[in-house]
PDB file of C-alpha atoms and ligand atoms in Angstrom:
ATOM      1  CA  UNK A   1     -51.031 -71.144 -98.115  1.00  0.00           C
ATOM      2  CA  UNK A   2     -53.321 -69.118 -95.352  1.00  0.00           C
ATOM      3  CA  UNK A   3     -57.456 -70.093 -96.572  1.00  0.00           C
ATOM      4  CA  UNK A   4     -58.781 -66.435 -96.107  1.00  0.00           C
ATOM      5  CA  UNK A   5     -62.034 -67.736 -95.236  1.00  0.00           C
ATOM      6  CA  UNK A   6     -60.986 -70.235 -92.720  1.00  0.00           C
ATOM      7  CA  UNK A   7     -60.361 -68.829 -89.017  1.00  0.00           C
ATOM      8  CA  UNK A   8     -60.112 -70.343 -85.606  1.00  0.00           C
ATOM      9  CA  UNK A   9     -61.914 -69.265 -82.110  1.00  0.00           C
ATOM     10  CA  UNK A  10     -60.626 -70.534 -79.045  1.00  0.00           C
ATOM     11  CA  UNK A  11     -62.967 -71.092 -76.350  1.00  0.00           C
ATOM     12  CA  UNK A  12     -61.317 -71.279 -72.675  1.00  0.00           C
ATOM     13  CA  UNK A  13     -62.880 -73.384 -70.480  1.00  0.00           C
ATOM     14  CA  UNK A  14     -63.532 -70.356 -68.030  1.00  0.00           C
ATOM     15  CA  UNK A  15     -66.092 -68.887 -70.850  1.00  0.00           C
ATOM     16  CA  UNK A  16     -67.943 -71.694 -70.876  1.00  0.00           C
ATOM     17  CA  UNK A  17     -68.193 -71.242 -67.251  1.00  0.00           C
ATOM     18  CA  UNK A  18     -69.986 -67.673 -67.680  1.00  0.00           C
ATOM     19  CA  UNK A  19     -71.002 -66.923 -64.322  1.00  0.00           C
ATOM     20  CA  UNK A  20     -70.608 -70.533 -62.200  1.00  0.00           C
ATOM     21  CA  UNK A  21     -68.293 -71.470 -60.297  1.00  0.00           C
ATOM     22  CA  UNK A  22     -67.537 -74.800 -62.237  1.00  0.00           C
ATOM     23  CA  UNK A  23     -68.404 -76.871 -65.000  1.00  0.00           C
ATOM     24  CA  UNK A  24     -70.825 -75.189 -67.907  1.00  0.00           C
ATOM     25  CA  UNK A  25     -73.244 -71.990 -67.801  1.00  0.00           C
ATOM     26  CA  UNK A  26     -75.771 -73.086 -70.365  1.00  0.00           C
ATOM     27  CA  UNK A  27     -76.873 -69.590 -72.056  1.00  0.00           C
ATOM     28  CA  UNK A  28     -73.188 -68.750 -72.333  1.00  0.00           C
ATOM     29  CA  UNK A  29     -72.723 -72.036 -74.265  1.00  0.00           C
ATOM     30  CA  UNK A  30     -75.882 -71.190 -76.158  1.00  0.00           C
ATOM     31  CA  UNK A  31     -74.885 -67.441 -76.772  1.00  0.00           C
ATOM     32  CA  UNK A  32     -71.194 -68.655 -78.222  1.00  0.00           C
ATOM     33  CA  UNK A  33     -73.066 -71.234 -79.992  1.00  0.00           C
ATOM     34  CA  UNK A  34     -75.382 -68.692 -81.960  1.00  0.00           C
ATOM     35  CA  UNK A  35     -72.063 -66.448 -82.275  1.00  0.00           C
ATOM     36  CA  UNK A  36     -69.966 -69.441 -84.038  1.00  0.00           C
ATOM     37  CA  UNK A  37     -73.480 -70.115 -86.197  1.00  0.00           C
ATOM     38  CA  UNK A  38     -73.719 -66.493 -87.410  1.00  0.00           C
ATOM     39  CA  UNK A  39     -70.029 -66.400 -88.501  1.00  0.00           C
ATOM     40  CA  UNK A  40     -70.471 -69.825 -90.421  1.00  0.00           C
ATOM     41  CA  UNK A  41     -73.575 -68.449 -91.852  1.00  0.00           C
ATOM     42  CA  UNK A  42     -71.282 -65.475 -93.188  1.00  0.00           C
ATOM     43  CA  UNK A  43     -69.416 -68.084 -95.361  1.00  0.00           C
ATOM     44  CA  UNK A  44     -66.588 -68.636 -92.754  1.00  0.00           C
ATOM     45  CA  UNK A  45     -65.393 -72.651 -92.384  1.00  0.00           C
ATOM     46  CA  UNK A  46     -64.548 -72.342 -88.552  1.00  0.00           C
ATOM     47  CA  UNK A  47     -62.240 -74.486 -86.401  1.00  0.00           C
ATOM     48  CA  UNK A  48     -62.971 -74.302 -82.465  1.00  0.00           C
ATOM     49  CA  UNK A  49     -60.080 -75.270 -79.682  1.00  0.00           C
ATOM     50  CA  UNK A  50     -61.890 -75.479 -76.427  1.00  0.00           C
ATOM     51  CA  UNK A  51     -59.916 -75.233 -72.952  1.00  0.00           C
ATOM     52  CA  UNK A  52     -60.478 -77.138 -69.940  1.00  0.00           C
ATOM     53  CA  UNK A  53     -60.063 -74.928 -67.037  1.00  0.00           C
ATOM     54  CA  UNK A  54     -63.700 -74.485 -66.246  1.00  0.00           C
ATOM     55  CA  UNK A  55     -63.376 -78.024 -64.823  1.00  0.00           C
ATOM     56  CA  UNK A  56     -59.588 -79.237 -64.793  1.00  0.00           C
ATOM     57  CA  UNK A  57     -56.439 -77.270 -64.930  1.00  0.00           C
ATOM     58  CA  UNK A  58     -53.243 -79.280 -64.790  1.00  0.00           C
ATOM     59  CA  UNK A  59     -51.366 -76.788 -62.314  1.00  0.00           C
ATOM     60  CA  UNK A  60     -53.704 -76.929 -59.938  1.00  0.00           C
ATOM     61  CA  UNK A  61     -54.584 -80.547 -59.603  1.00  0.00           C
ATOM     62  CA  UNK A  62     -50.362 -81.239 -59.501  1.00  0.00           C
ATOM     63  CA  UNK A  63     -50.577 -78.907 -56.099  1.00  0.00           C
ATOM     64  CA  UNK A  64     -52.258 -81.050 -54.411  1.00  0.00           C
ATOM     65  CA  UNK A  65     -50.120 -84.337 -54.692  1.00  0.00           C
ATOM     66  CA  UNK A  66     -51.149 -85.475 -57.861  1.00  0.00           C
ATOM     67  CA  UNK A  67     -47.969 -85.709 -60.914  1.00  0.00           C
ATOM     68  CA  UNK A  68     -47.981 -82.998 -63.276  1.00  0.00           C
ATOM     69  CA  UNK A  69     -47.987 -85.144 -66.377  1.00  0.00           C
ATOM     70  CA  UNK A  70     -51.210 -86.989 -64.802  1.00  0.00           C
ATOM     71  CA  UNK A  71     -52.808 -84.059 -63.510  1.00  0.00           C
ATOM     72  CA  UNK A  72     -52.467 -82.657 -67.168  1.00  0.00           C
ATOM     73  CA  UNK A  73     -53.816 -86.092 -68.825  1.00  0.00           C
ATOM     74  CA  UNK A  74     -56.812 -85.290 -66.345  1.00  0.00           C
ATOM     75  CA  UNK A  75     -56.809 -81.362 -67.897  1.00  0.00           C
ATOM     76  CA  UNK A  76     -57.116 -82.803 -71.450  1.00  0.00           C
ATOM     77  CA  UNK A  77     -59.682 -85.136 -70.898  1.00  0.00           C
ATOM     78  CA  UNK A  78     -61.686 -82.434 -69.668  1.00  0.00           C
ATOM     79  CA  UNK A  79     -61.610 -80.560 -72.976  1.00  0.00           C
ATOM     80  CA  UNK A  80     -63.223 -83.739 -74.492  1.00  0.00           C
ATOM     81  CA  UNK A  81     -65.740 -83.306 -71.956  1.00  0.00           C
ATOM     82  CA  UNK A  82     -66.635 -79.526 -72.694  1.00  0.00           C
ATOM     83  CA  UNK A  83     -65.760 -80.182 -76.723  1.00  0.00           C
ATOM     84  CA  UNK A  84     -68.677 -82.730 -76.743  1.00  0.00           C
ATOM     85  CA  UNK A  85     -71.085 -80.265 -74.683  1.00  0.00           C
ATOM     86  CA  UNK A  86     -70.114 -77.623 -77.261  1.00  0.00           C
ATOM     87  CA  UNK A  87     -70.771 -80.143 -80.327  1.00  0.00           C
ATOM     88  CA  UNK A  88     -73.814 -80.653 -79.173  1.00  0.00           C
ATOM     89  CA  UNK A  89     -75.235 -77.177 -78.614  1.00  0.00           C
ATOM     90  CA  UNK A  90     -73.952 -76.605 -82.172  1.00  0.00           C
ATOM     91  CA  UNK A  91     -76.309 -79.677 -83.689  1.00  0.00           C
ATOM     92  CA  UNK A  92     -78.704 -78.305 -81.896  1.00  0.00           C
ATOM     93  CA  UNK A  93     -79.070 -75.159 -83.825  1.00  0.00           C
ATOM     94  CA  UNK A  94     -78.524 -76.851 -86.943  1.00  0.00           C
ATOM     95  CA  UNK A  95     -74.827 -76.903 -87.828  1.00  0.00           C
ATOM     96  CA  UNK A  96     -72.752 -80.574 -88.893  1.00  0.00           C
ATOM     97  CA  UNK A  97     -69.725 -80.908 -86.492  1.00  0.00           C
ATOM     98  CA  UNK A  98     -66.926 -83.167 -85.820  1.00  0.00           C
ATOM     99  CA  UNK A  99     -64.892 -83.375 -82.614  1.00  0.00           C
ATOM    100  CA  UNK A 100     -60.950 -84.773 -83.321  1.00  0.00           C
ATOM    101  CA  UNK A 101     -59.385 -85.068 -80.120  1.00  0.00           C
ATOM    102  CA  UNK A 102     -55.585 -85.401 -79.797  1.00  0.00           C
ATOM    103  CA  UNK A 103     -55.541 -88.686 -77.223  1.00  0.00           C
ATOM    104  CA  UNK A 104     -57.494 -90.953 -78.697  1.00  0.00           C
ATOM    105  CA  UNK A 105     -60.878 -91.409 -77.243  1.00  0.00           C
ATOM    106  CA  UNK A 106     -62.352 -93.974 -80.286  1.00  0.00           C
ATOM    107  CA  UNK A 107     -65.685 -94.571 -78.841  1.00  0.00           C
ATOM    108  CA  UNK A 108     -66.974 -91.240 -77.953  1.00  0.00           C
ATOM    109  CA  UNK A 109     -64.920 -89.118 -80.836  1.00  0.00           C
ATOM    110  CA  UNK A 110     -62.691 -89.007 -83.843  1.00  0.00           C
ATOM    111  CA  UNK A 111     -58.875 -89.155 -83.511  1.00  0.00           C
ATOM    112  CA  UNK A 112     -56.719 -86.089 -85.039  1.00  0.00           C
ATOM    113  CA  UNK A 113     -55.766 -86.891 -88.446  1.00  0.00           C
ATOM    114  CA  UNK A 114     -54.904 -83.465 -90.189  1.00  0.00           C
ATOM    115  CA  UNK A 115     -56.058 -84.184 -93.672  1.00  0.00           C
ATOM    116  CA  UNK A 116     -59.260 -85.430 -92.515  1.00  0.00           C
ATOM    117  CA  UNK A 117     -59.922 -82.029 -89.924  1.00  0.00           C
ATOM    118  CA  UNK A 118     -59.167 -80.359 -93.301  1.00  0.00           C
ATOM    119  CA  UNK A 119     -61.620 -82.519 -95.609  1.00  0.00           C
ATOM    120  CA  UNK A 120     -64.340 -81.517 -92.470  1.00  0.00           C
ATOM    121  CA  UNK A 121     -63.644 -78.552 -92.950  1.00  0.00           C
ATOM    122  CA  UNK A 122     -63.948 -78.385 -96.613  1.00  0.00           C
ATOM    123  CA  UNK A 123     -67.492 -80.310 -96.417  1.00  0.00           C
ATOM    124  CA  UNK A 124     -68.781 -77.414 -94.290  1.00  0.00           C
ATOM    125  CA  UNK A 125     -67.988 -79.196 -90.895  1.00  0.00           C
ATOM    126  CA  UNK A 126     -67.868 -76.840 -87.511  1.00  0.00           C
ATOM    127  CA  UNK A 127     -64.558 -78.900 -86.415  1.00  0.00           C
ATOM    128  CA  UNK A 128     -63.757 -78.796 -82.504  1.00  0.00           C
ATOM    129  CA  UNK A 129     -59.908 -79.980 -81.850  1.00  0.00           C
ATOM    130  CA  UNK A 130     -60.136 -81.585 -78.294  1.00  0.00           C
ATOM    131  CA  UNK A 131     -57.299 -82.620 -76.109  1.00  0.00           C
ATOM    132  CA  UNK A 132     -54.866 -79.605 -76.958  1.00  0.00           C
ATOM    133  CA  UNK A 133     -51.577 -80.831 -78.385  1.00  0.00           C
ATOM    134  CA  UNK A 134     -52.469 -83.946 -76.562  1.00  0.00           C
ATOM    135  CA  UNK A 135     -49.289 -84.108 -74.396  1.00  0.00           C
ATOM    136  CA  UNK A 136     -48.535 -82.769 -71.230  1.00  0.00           C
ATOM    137  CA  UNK A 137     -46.582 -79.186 -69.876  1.00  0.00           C
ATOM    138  CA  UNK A 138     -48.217 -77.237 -73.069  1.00  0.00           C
ATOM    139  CA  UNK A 139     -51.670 -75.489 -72.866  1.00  0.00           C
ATOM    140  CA  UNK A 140     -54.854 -75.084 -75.150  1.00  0.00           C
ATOM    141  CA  UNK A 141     -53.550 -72.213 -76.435  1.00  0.00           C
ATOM    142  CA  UNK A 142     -50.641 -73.785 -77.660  1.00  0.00           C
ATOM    143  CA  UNK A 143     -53.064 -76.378 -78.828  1.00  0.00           C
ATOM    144  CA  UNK A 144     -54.900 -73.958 -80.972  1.00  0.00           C
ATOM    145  CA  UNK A 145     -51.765 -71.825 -82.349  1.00  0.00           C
ATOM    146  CA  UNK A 146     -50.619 -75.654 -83.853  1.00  0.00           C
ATOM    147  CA  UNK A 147     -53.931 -76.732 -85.448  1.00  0.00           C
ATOM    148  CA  UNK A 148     -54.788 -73.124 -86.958  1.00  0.00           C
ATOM    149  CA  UNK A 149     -51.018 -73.372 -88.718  1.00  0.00           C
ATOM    150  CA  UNK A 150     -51.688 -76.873 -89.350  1.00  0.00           C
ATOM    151  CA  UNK A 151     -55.265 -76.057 -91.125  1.00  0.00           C
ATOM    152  CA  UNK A 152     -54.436 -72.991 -92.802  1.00  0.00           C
ATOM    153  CA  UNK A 153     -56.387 -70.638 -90.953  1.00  0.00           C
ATOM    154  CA  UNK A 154     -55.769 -66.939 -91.711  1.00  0.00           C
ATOM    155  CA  UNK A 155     -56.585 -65.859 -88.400  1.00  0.00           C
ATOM    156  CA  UNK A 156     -56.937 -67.226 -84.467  1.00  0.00           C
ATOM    157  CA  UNK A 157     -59.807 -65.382 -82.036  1.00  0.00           C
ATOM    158  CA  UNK A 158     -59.088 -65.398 -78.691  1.00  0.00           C
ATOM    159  CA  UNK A 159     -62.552 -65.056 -76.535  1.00  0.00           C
ATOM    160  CA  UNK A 160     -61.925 -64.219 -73.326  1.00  0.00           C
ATOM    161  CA  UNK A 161     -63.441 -62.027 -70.964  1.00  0.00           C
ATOM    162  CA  UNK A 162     -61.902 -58.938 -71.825  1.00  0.00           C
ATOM    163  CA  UNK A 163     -62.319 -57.007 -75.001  1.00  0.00           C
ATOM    164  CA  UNK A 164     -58.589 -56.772 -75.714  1.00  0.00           C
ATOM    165  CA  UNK A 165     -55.053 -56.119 -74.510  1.00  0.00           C
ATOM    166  CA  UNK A 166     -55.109 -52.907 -71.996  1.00  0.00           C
ATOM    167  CA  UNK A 167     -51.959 -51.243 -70.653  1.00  0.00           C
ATOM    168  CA  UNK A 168     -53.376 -51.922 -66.840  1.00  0.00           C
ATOM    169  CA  UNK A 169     -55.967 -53.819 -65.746  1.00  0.00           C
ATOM    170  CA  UNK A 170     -59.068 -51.822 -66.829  1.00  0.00           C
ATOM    171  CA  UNK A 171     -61.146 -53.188 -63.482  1.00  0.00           C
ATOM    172  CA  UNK A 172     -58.573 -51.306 -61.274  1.00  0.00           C
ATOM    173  CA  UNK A 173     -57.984 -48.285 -63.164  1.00  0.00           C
ATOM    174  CA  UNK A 174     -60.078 -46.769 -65.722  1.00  0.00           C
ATOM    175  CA  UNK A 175     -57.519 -44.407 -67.137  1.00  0.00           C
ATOM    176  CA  UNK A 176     -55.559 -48.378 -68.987  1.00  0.00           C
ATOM    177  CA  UNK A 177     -55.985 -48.013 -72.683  1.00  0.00           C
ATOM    178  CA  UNK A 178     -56.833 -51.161 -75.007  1.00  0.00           C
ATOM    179  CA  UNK A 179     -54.044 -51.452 -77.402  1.00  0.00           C
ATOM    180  CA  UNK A 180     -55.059 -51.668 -81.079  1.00  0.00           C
ATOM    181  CA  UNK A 181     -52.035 -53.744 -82.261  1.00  0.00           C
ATOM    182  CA  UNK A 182     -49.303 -55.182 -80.712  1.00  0.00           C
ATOM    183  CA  UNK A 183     -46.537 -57.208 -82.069  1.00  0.00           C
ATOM    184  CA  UNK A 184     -45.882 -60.747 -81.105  1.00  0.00           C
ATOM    185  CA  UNK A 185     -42.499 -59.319 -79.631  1.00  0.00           C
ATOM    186  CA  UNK A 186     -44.370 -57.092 -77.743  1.00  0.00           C
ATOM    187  CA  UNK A 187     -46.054 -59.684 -75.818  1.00  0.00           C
ATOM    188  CA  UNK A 188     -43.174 -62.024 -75.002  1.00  0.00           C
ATOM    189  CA  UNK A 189     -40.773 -59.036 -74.131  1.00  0.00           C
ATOM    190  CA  UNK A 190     -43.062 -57.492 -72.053  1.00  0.00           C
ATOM    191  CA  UNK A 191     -44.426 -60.588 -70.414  1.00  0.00           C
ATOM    192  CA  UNK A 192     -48.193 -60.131 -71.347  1.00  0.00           C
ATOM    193  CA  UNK A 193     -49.968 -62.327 -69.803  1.00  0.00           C
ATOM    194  CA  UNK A 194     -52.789 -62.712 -72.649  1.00  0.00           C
ATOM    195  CA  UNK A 195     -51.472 -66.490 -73.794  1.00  0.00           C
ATOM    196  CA  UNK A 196     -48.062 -68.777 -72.836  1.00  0.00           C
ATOM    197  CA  UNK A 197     -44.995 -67.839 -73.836  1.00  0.00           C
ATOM    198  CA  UNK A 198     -44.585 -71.112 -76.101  1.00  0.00           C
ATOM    199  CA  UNK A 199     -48.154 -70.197 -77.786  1.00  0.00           C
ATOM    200  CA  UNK A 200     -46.898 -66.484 -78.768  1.00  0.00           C
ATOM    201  CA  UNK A 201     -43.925 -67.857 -79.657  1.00  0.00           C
ATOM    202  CA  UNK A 202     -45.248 -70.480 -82.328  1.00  0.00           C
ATOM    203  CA  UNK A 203     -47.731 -67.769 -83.519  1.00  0.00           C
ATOM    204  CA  UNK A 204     -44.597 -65.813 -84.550  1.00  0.00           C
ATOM    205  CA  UNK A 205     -42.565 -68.026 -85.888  1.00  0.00           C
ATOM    206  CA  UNK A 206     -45.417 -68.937 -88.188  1.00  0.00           C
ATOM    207  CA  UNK A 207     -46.701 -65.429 -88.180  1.00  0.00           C
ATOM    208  CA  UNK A 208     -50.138 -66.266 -87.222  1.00  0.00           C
ATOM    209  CA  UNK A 209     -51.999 -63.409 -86.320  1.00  0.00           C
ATOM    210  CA  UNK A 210     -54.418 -63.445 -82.997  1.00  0.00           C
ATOM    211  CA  UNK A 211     -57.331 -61.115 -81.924  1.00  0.00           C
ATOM    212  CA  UNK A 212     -57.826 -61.144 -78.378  1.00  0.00           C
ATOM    213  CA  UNK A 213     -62.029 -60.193 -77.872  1.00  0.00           C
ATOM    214  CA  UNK A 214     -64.952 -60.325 -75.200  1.00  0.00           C
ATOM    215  CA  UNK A 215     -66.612 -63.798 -76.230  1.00  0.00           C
ATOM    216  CA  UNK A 216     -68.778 -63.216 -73.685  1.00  0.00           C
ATOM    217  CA  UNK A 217     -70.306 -60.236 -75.904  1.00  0.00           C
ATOM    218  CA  UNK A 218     -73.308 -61.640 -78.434  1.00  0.00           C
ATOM    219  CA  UNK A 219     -72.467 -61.012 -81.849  1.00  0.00           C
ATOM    220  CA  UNK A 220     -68.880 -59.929 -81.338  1.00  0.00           C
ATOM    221  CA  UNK A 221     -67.050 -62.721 -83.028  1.00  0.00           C
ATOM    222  CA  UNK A 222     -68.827 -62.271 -86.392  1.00  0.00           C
ATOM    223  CA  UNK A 223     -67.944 -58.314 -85.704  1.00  0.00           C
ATOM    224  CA  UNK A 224     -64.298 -58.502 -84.737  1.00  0.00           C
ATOM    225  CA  UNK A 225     -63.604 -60.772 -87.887  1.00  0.00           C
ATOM    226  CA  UNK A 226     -64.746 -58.192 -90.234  1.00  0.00           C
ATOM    227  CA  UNK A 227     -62.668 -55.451 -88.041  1.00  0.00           C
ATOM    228  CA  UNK A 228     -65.323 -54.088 -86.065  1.00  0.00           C
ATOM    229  CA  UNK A 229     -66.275 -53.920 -82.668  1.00  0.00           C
ATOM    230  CA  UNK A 230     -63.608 -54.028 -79.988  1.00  0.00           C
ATOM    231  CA  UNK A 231     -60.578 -56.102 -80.039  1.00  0.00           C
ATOM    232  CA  UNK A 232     -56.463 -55.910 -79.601  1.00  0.00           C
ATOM    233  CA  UNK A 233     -54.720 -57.568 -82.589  1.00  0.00           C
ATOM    234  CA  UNK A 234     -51.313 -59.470 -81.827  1.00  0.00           C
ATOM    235  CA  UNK A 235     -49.383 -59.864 -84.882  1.00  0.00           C
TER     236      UNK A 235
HETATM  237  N1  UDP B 301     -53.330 -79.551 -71.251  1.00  0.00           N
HETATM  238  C1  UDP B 301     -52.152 -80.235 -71.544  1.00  0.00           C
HETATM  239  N2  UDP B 301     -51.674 -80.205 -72.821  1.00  0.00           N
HETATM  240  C2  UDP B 301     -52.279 -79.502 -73.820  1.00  0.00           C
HETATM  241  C3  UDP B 301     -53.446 -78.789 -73.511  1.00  0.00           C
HETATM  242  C4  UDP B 301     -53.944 -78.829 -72.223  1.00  0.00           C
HETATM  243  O1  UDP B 301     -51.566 -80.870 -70.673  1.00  0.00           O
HETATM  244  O2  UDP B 301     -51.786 -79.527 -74.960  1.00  0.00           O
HETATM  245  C5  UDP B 301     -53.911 -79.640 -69.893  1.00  0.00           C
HETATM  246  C6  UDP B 301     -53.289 -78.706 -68.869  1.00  0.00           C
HETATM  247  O3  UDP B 301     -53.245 -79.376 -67.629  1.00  0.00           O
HETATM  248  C7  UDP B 301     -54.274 -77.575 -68.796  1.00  0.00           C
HETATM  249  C8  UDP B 301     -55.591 -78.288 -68.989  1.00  0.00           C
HETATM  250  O4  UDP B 301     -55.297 -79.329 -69.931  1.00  0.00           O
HETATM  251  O5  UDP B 301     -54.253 -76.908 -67.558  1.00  0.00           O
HETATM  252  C9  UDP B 301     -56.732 -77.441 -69.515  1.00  0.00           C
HETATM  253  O6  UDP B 301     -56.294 -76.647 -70.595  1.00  0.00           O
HETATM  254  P1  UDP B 301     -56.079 -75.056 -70.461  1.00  0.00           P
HETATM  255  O7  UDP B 301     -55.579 -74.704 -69.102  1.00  0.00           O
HETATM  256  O8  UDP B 301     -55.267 -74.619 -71.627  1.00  0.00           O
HETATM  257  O9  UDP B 301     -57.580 -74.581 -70.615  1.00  0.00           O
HETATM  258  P2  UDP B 301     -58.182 -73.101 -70.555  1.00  0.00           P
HETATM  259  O10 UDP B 301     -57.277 -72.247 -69.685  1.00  0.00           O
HETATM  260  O11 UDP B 301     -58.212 -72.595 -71.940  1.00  0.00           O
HETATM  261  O12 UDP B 301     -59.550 -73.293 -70.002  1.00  0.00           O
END
């Protein structure tokens, strides 16, 4: 049974990037951070699946010699590294967190057990799912399709750094229209590239709905929730 109340955002690693060219942009971090504290304040429990691509991205690394499966063990391990910068911004302001990462990584955070995420969640724990599935070939956003089925969520936010799905790119031509709603059919059969095939396909197979948003907008993930502000919504 989908918790109403209960809704994951997944963070890509290029947000956390903002405007540098690696690694972390610290008032982006601080702006999502005040974002994911105004939507808990609403009464939300919220689950947060971070990326890694603002510092390692599998593909890449494997072109230059290194083996896929390693170069994505060396992707994963840097969502620990921008889950723990994230955890920490959230303390900051106030909030309890927990980080459960997928590989285990005992000394620096908690392994993925799913009835324990829940119980976080339950206790009014910010919980930030690290290391994607935790095996190689899939992506974060496969990661966070599995643990929002797996926790019940009623809904997954996807901040990137576009407010939505547009028929062309809107930085090319300004005539490409944001779609309100598109199907998860939609998406695979037309090849959108807005998440991996093997994410959308999950998603609809467990019909888990996703809004694709600007994160990089203040206040927008407490306004998309409760259907305002701008968003496409793949369902
Ligand atoms: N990765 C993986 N398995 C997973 C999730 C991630 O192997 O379940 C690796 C993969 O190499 C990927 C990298 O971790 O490129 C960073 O994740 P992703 O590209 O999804 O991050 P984002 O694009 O959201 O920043």
């Amino acid at each position: 049974m989908k918790k109403q109340n209960r809704v994951l955002l997944k963070i890509s690693g290029e947000a956390l990037m903002g405007k540098e060219k690696f690694g972390h942009d610290n008032t982006i971090i601080d702006q999502i951070c005040e974002d994911i504290k105004e939507v808990y304040d609403l009464g939300y429990e919220v689950c947060l699946v971070v990326g890694g691509g603002n510092i390692c991205r599998g593909v890449t690394v494997a072109e230059v010699g290194i083996e896929r499966a390693t170069a994505d063990y060396m992707g994963m391990l840097a969502t620990v590294i921008n889950a723990i910068a994230v955890q920490s911004k959230l303390e900051s302001k106030g909030l309890y967190t927990r980080v459960v990462s997928a590989i285990p990584i005992i000394t620096i955070v908690e392994q993925y057990i799913r009835r324990k995420a829940i119980r976080h969640l339950e206790k009014g724990r910010i919980v930030i799912f690290a290391s994607g599935t935790g095996n190689p070939f899939f992506t974060t956003d496969t990661g966070a399709v599995l643990r929002a089925i797996e926790m019940n969520c009623s809904i997954i936010l996807k901040g990137t750094q576009v407010d939505g799905v547009y028929s062309e790119d809107p930085k090319k031509n300004n005539k490409a229209i944001r779609y309100k709603e598109l199907s998860h059919e939609d998406v695979i059969k037309q090849n959108i590239s807005v998440m991996d095939t093997t994410a959308i396909t999950l998603a609809h197979d467990n019909k888990m709905p996703i809004r694709i948003f600007n994160i990089g907008k203040s206040g927008e993930f407490a306004k998309v929730l409760q259907n305002k502000g701008n968003y496409t919504t793949i369902k």
